Coordinates of C-alpha atoms in Angstrom, one line a residue:
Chain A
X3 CA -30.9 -206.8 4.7
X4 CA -32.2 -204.0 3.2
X5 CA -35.2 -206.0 1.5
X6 CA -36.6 -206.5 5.2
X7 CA -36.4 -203.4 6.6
X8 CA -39.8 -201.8 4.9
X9 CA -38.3 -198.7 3.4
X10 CA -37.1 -200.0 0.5
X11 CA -38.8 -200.4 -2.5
X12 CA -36.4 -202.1 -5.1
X13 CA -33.4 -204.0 -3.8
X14 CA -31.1 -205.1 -6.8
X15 CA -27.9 -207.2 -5.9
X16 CA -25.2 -208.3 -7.8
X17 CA -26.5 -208.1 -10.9
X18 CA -25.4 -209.6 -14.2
X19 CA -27.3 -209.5 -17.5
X20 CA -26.9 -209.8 -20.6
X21 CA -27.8 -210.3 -24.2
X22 CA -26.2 -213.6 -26.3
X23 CA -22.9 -214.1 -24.3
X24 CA -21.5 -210.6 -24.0
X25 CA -22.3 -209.2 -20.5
X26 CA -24.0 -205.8 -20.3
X27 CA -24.2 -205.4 -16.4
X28 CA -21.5 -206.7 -14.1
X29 CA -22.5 -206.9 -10.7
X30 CA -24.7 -204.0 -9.9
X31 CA -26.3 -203.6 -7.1
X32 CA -28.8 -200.7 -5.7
X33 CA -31.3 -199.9 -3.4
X34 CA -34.3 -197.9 -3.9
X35 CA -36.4 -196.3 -1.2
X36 CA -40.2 -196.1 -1.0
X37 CA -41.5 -193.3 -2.5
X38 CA -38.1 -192.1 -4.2
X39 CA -36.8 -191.2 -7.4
X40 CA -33.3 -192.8 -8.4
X41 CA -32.0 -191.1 -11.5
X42 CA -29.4 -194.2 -13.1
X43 CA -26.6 -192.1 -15.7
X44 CA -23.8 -193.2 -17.6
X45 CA -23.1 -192.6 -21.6
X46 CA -24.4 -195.4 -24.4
X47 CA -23.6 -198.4 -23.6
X48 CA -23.3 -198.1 -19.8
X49 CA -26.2 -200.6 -18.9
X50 CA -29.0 -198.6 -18.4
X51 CA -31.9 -199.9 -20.2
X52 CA -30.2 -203.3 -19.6
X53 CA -30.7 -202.7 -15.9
X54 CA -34.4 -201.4 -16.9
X55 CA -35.1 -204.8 -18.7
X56 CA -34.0 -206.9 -16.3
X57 CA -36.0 -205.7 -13.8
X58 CA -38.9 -206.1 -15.4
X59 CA -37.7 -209.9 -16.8
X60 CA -37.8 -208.9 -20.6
X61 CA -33.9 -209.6 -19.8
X62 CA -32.8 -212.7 -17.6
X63 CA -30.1 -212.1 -15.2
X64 CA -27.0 -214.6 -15.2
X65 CA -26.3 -213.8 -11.5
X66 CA -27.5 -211.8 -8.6
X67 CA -31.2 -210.9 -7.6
X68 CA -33.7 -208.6 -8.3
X69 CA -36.5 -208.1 -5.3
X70 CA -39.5 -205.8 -5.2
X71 CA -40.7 -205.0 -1.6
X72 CA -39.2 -208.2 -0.1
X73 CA -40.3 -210.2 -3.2
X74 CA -37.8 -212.3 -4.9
X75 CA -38.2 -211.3 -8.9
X76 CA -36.1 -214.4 -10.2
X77 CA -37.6 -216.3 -13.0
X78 CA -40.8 -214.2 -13.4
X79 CA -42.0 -212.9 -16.9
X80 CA -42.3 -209.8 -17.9
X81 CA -46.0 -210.2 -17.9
X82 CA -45.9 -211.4 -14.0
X83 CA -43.9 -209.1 -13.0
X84 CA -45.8 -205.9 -13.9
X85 CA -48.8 -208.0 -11.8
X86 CA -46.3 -207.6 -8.6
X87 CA -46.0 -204.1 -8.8
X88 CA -43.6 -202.9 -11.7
X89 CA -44.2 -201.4 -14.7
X90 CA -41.9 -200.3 -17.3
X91 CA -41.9 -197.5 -20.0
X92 CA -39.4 -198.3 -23.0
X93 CA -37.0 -196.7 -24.3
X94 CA -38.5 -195.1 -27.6
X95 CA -42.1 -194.7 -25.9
X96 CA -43.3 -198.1 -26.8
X97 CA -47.0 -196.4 -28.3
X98 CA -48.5 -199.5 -30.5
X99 CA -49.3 -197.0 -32.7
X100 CA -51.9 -199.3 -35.0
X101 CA -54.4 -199.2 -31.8
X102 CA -56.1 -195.8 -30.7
X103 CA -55.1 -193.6 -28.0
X104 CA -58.0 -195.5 -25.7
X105 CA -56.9 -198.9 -26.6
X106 CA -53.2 -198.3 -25.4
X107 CA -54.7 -196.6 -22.1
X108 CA -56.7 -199.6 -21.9
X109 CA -53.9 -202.4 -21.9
X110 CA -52.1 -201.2 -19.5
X111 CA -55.0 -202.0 -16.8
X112 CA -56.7 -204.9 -19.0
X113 CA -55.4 -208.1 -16.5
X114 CA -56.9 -206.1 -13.4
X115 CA -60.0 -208.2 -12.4
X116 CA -62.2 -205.3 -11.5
X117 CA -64.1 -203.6 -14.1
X118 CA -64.7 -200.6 -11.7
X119 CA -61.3 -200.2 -11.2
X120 CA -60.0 -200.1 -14.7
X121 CA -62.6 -197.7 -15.2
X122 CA -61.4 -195.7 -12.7
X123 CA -57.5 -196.1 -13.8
X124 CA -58.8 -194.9 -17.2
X125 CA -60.8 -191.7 -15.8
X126 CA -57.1 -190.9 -13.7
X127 CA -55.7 -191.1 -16.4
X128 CA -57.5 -188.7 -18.7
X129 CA -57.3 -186.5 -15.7
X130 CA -53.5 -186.3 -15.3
X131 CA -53.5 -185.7 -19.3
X132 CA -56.6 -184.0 -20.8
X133 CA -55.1 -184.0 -24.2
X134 CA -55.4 -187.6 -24.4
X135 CA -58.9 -187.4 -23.6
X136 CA -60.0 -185.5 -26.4
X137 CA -58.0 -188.3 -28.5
X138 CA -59.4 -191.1 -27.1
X139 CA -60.1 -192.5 -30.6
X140 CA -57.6 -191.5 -32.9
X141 CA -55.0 -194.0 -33.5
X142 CA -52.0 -193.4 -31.4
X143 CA -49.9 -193.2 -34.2
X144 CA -51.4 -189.7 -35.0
X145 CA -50.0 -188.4 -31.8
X146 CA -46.9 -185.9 -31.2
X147 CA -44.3 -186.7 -29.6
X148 CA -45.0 -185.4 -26.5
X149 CA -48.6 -186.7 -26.9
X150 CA -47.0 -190.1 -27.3
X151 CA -45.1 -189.7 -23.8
X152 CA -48.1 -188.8 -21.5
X153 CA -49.8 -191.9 -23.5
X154 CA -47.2 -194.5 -22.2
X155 CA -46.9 -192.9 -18.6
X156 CA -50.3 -192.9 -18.7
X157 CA -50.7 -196.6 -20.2
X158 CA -47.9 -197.5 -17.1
X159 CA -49.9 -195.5 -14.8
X160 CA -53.1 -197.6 -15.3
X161 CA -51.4 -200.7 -13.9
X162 CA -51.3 -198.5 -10.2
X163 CA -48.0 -199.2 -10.0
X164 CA -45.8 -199.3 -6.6
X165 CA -42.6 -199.0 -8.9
X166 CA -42.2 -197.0 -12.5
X167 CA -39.3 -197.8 -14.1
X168 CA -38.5 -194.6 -17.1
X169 CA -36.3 -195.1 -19.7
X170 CA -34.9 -192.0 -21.7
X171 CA -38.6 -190.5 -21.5
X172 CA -36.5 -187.1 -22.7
X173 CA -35.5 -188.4 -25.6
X174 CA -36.3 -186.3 -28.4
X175 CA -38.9 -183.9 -26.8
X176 CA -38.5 -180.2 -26.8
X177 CA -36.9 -178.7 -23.5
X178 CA -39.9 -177.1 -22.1
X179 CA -42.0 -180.7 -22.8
X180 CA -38.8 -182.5 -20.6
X181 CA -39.3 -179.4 -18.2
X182 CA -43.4 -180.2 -17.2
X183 CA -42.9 -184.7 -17.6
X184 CA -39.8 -183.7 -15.0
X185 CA -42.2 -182.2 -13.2
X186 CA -44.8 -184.7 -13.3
X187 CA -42.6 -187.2 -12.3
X188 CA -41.3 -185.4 -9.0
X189 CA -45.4 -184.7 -8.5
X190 CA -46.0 -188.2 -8.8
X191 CA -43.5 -189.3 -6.0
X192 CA -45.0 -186.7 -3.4
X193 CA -48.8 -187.0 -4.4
X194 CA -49.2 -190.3 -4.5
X195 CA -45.9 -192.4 -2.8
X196 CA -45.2 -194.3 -6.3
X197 CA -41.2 -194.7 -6.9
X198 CA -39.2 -194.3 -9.6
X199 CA -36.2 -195.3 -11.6
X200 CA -35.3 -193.0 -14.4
X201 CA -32.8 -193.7 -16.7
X202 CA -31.5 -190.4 -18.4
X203 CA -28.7 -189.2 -20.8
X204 CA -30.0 -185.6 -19.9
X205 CA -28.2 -186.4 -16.3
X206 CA -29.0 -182.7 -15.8
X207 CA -32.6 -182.5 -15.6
X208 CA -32.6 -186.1 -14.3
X209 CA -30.7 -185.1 -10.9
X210 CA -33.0 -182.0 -11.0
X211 CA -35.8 -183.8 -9.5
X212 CA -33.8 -186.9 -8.1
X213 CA -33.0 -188.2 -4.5
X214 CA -30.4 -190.6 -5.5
X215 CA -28.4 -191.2 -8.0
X216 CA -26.4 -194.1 -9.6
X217 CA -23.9 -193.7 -12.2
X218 CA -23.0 -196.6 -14.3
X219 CA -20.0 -196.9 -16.9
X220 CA -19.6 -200.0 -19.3
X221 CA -22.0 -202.2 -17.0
X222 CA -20.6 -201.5 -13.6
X223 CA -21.6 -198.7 -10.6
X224 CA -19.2 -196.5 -10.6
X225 CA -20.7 -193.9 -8.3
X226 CA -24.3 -194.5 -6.1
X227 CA -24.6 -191.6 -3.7
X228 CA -27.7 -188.4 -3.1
X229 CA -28.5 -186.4 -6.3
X230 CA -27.2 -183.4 -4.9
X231 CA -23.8 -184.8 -3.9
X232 CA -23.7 -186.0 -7.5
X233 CA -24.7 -182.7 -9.0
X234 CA -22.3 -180.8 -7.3
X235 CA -18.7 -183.7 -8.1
X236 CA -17.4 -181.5 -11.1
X237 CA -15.0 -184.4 -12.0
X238 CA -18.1 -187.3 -12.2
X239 CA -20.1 -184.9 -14.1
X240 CA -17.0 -183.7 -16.7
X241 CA -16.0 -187.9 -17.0
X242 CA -19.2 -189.3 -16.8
X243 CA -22.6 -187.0 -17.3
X244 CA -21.2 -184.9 -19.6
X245 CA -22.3 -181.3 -18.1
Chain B
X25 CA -75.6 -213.2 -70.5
X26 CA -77.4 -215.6 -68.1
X27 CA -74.1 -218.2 -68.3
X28 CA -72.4 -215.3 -67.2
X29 CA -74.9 -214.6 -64.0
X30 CA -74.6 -218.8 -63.8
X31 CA -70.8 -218.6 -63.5
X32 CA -70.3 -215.6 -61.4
X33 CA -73.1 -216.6 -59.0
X34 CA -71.4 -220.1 -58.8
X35 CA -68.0 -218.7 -57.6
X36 CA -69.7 -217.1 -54.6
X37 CA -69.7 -220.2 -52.7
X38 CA -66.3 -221.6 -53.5
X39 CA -65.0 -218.0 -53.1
X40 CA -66.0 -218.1 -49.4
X41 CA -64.3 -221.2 -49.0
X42 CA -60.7 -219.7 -50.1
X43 CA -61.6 -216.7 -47.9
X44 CA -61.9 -219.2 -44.8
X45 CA -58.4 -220.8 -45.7
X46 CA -57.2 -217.4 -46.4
X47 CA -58.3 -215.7 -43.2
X48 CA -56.9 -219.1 -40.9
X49 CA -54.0 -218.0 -42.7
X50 CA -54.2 -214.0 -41.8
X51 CA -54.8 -214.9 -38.7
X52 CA -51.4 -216.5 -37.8
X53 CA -49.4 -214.7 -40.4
X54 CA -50.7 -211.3 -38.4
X55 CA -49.8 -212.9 -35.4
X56 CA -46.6 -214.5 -35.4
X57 CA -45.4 -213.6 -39.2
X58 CA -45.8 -217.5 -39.7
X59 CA -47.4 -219.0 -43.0
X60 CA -48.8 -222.1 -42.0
X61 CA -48.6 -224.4 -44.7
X62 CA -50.5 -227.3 -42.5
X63 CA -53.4 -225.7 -43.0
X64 CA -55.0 -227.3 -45.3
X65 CA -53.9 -230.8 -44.1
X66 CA -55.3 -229.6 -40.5
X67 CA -58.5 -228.8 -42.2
X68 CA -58.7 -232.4 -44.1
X69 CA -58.1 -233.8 -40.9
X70 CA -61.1 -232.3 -38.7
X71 CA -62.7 -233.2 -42.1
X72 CA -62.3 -236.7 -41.7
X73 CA -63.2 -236.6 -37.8
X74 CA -66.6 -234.6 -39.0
X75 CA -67.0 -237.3 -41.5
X76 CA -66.8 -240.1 -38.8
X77 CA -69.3 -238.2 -36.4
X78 CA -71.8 -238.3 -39.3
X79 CA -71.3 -241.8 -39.6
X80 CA -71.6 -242.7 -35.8
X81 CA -74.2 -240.4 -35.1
X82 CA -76.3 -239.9 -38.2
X83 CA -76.3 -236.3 -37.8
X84 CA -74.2 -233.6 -40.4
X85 CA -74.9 -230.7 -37.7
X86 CA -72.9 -233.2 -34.8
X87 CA -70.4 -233.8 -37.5
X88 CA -70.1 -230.2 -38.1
X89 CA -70.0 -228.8 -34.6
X90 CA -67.3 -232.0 -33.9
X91 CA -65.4 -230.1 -36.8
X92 CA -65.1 -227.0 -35.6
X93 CA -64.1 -228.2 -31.8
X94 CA -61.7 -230.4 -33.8
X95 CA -60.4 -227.8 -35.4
X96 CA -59.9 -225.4 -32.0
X97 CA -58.1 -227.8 -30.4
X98 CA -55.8 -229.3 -33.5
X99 CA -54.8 -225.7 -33.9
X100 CA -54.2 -225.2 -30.3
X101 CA -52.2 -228.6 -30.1
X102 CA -50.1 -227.8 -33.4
X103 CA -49.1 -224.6 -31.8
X104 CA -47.9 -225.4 -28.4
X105 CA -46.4 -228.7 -29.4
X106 CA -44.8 -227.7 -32.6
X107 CA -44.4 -224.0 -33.0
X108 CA -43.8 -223.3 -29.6
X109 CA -40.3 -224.8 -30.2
X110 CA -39.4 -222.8 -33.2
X111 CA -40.9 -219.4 -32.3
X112 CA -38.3 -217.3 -31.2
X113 CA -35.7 -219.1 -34.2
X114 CA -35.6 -217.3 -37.3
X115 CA -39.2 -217.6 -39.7
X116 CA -37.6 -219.7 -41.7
X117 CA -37.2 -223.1 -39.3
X118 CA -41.3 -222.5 -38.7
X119 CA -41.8 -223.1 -42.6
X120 CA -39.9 -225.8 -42.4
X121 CA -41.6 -227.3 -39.7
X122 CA -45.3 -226.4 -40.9
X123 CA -44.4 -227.9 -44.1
X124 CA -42.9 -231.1 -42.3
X125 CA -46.3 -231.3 -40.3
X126 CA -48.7 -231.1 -43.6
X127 CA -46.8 -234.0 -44.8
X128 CA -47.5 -236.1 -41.6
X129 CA -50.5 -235.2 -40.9
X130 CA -51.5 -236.3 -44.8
X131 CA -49.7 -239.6 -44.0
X132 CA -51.1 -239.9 -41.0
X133 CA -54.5 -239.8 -42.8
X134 CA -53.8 -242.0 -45.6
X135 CA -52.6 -244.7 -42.4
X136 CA -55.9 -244.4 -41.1
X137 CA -58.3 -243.1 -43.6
X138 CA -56.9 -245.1 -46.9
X139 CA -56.4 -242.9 -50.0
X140 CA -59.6 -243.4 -51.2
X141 CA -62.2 -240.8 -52.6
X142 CA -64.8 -240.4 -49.8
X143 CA -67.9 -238.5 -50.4
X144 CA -68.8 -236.2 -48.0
X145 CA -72.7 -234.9 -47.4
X146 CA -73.4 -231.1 -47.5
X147 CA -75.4 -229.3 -44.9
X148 CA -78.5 -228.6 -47.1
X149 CA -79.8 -229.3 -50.9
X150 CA -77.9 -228.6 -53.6
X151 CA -80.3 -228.0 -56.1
X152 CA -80.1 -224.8 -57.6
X153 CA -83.2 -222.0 -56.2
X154 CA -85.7 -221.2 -58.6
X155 CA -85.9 -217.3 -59.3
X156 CA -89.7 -217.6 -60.8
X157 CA -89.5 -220.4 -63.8
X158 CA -85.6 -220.7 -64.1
X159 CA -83.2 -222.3 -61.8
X160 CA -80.6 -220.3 -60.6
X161 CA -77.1 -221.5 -59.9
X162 CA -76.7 -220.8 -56.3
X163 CA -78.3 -223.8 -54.5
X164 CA -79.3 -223.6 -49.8
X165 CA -76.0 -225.5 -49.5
X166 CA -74.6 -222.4 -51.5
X167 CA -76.0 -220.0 -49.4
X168 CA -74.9 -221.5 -46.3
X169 CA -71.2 -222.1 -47.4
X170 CA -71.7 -218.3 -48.1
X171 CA -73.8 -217.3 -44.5
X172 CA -71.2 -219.5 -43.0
X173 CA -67.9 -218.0 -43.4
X174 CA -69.7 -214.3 -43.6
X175 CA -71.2 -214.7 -39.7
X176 CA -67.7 -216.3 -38.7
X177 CA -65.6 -213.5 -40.6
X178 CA -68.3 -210.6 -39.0
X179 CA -67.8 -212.2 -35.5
X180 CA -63.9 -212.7 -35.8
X181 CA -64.2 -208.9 -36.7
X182 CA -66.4 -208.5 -33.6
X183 CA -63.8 -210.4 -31.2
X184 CA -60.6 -208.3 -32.6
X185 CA -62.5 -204.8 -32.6
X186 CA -64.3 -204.4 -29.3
X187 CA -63.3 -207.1 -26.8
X188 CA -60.6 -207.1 -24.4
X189 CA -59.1 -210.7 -25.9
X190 CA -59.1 -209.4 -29.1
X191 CA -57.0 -206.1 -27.7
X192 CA -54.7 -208.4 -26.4
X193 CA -54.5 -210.1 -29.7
X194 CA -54.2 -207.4 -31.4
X195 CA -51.7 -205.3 -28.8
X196 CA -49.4 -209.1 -29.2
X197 CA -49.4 -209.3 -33.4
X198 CA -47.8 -205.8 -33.5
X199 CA -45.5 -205.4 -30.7
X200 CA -45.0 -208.5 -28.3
X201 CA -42.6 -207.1 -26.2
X202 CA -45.0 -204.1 -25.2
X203 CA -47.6 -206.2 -25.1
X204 CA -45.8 -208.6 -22.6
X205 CA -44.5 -205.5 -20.5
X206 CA -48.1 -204.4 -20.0
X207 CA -48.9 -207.7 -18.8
X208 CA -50.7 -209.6 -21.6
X209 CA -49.9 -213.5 -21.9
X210 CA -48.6 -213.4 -25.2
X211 CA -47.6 -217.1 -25.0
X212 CA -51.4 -218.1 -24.4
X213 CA -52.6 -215.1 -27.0
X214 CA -51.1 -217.1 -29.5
X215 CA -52.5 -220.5 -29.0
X216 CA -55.8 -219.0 -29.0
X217 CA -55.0 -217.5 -32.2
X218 CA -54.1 -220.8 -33.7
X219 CA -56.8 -222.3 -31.9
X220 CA -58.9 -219.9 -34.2
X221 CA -57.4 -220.2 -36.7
X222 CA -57.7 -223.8 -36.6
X223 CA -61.6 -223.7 -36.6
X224 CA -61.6 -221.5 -39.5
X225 CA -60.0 -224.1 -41.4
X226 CA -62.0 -227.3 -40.1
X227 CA -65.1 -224.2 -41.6
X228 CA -63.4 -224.4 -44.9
X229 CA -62.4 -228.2 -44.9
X230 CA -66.0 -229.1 -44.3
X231 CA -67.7 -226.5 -46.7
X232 CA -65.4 -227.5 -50.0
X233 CA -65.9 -231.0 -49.2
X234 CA -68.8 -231.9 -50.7
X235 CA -67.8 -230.1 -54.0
X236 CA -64.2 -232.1 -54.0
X237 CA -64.4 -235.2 -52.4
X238 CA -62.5 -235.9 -49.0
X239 CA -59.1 -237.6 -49.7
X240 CA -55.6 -237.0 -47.3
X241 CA -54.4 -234.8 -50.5
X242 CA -58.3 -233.3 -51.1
X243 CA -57.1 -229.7 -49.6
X244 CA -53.9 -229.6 -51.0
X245 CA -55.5 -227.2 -53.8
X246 CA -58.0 -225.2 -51.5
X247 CA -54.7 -224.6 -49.7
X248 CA -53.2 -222.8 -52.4
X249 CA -56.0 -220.6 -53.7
X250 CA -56.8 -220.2 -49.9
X251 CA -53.3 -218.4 -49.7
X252 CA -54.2 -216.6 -52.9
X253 CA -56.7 -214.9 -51.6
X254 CA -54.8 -213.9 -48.7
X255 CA -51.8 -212.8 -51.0
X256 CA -54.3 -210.6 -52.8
X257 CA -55.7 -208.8 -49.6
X258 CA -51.7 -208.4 -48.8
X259 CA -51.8 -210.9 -46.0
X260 CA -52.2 -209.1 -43.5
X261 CA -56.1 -207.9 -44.0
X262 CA -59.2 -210.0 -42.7
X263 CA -61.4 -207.7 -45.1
X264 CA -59.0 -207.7 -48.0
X265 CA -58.9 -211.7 -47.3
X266 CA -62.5 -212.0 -47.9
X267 CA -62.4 -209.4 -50.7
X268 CA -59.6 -211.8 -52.0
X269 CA -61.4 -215.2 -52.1
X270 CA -64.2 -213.8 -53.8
X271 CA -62.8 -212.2 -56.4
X272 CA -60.5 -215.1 -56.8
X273 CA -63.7 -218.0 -57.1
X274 CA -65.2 -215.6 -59.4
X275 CA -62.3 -215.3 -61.8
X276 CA -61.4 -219.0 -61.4
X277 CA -65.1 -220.1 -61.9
X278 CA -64.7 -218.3 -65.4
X279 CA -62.1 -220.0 -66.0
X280 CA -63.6 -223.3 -65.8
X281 CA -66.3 -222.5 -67.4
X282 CA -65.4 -220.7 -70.7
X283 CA -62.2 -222.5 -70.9
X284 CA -62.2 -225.4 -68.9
X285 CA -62.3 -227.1 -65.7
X286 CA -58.8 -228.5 -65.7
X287 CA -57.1 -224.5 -66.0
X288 CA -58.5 -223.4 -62.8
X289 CA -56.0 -224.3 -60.5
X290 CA -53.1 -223.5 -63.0
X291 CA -54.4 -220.0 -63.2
X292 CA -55.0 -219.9 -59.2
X293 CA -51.9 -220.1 -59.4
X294 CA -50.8 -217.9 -62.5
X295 CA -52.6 -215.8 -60.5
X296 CA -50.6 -215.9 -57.6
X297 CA -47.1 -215.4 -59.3
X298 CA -48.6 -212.3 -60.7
X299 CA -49.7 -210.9 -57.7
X300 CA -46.8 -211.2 -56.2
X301 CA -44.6 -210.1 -59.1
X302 CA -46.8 -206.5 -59.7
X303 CA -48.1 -206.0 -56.5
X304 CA -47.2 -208.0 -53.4
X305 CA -49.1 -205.4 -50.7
X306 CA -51.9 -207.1 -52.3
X307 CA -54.6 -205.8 -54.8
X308 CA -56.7 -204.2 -51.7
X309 CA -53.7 -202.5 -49.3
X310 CA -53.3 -199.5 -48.8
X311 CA -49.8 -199.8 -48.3
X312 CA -48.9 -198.8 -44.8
X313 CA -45.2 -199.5 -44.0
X314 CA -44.4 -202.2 -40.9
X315 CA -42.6 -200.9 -38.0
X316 CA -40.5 -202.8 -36.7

């Protein structure tokens, strides 16, 4: 299996999900390697941040498994499972905008035992964004848009992370703002081994900086193969990414 | 001019008390957008326990501190045994449930307790102070009904602003499922919130006491004018709250005294139908709209 092997980093097997009786997922399955970036595509609707939220158990799955380095994510809750290793950005940034820039950092480390080490996660992250530093206490909800995306990648960040799991971070920024958090996230992979799932309507910019990539269409896989091989299939990319 | 002073000065003291019920309310309304009509019957309840400490014991301060564990661990129970159930079902079934629970526990008390008027000792004199020659009306009790709920309001304040359990609580009243992702145990945050809560009340429940007789029905009307000073610092502020209650035991102690006694709890509530009529954000919000 593929759990067992040590490369992988997320193995996810015949998954179903759902919300209130209508299925969202049907039987997806994908395997992530360490210190890899799997861009997951499709239109509305296709699963994506279904997938994203079962993962990280805000979502039970009906059927199939979810495992992170080996580790059997059944059952857990969403506040468990970001203990084991996985933390996830929302769709729509997720900023608790009442609370200052600081306090949101802070969260994201606050059930880490050692005070030393939060402090530490905090000082990383102020490094990796300097203009949330000189924010620190402004309330978050005073922040730009762009502001607000280096807040909740750095708020994910603080929980060291072996897994980041992206939702739409492009989503409404301005192309040269997707351009530098693309290339964060590719300097992320290679600087410090963390892996990623990125779930992206801009499938361009997405495969850009990918390894793999899995295309999903009304809750099922219809294509899982390298981002380049993906990039370059005009048909997938006229019926499913849309460029 | 000096019944005036006399008046205003004696709805200090009862104006703390509907800022404790109001802020045991804030706190869970904030929370889990829950009103907890129980409240007050909670709050008789730990009454009743500090009440039988005194009588075991001989001391008020045992009975007291018996309150206010009484009170942690009511609220604590309440939530994980009966609001745990409800909490993800729409408000609605949780104001059912609250209500169902203040009618218990106020049975429950008249089954043990009787429905008789019990007197019930206050924590220091309540002779008024003398100012020079003149007694004022503000008696020690007074002032430590008001010292009371002030140090508990300050330190409540304390908890939410600068420690890491009163981040979580905060980071879990406005947006659980963030909260969750980022690894705070929202289910616990909340039982410590009623838990809190809870206390605040067995405060409140002890402090009016003494001014209203302890009966299973004695709160029923500190529960009201509690939630009217919550309504008028919009429900959702712990300052406006306090603001609230003392404005509200002001106005209300004018009432009883230029008018009449028996009008104060009608025009609590008068009061409360206006308020939320004209201006339901409450008298001291700024507004803000919720995101949701």
């Amino acid at each position: 299996m593929p759990d067992g092997d040590g490369t992988s980093m997320l193995a996810v097997e015949g998954l179903s999900a759902g919300y209130d009786g209508i299925l969202a997922l049907h039987d997806v399955s994908i395997t992530v390697p360490r210190a890899t970036i799997t861009a997951v595509l499709g239109a509305n609707g296709a699963g994506k941040t279904t997938l994203l939220r079962t993962i990280s158990g805000l979502v039970q799955a009906r059927r199939g498994r979810v495992s992170l380095a080996g580790t059997d994510l059944a059952g857990r809750k969403p506040e468990e499972i970001v203990r084991a290793g996985v933390s996830h950005v929302p769709e729509g940034r997720g900023v608790i905008a009442e609370l200052t820039v600081e306090e949101n950092l802070r969260l994201g480390a606050l059930w880490r035992r050692d005070r030393a080490d939060r402090a530490a996660a905090l000082a990383a992250a102020y490094e990796l964004f300097p203009p949330l530093a000189s924010r620190s206490r402004k309330p978050a909800a005073t922040l730009s848009g762009g502001e607000r995306q280096m807040l909740v990648i750095g708020r994910a960040l603080m929980a060291r992370p072996r897994l980041l799991l992206l939702d739409e971070p492009s989503l409404g920024l301005a192309p040269k703002v997707v351009a530098s958090l693309m290339h964060l996230v590719r300097k992320l992979r290679d600087d410090t081994g963390l892996t990623v799932l990125l779930v992206e309507q801009n499938a361009r910019s997405a495969l850009a900086i990918a390894d793999q990539g899995v295309v999903l269409n009304l809750g099922r896989t219809v294509a899982v193969a390298d981002a380049a091989t993906l990039a370059a299939d005009a048909a997938l990319r006229h019926h499913y990414l849309g460029f | 001019m000096s019944e005036f002073v006399s008046f205003t000065l004696g709805g200090i003291s009862f104006g703390m008390v509907y800022a404790a019920i109001g802020l045991s309310l804030v706190l869970i309304w904030r929370a889990t957008r829950i009103l907890n009509f129980a409240q007050g019957a909670m709050a008789m309840l730990t009454t009743f326990i500090a009440l039988g400490i005194i009588h075991a014991t001989g001391s008020y301060w045992a009975g007291f501190a018996g309150a206010l564990a009484a009170g942690l661990v009511l609220g604590a129970l309440v939530e994980r045994v009966v609001i745990r159930p409800v909490e993800n079902k729409p408000p609605f079934n949780a104001v059912i449930v609250t209500i169902g629970l203040l009618v218990a526990l106020e049975g429950l008390a008249g089954i043990i307790y009787g429905g008789q008027y019990r007197s019930f000792p206050a924590a220091m004199s309540i002779n008024g102070l003398r100012v020079g020659s003149t007694h004022i009306a503000l008696s020690p009790a007074d002032l430590f009904v008001i010292g009371s709920v002030l140090v508990v309001a300050l330190l409540l304040a304390i908890v939410f602003r600068y420690t890491p359990v009163g981040l979580r609580m905060r980071a879990a009243a406005f947006q659980p499922d963030i909260a969750r992702l980022l690894g705070v145990r929202v289910g616990r945050v909340l039982t410590l919130g009623w838990a809190l809560a809870g206390l605040i009340g067995a405060l409140a429940g002890v402090l009016v006491s003494p001014s209203t007789f302890l009966y299973p029905n004695s709160m029923d009307s500190i529960f009201v004018l509690g939630f009217t000073a919550a309504v008028l610092g919009g429900l959702d502020s712990p300052l406006g709250t306090v603001l609230g209650g003392l404005v509200l035991g002001i106005v209300l102690n004018y009432v009883g005294g230029y008018l009449g006694s028996d009008l104060e709890t009608l025009f609590g509530l008068l009061l409360l139908v206006a308020v939320l009529m004209i201006r339901p954000a409450g008298l001291f919000s700024t507004a803000r709209t919720r995101q949701v």
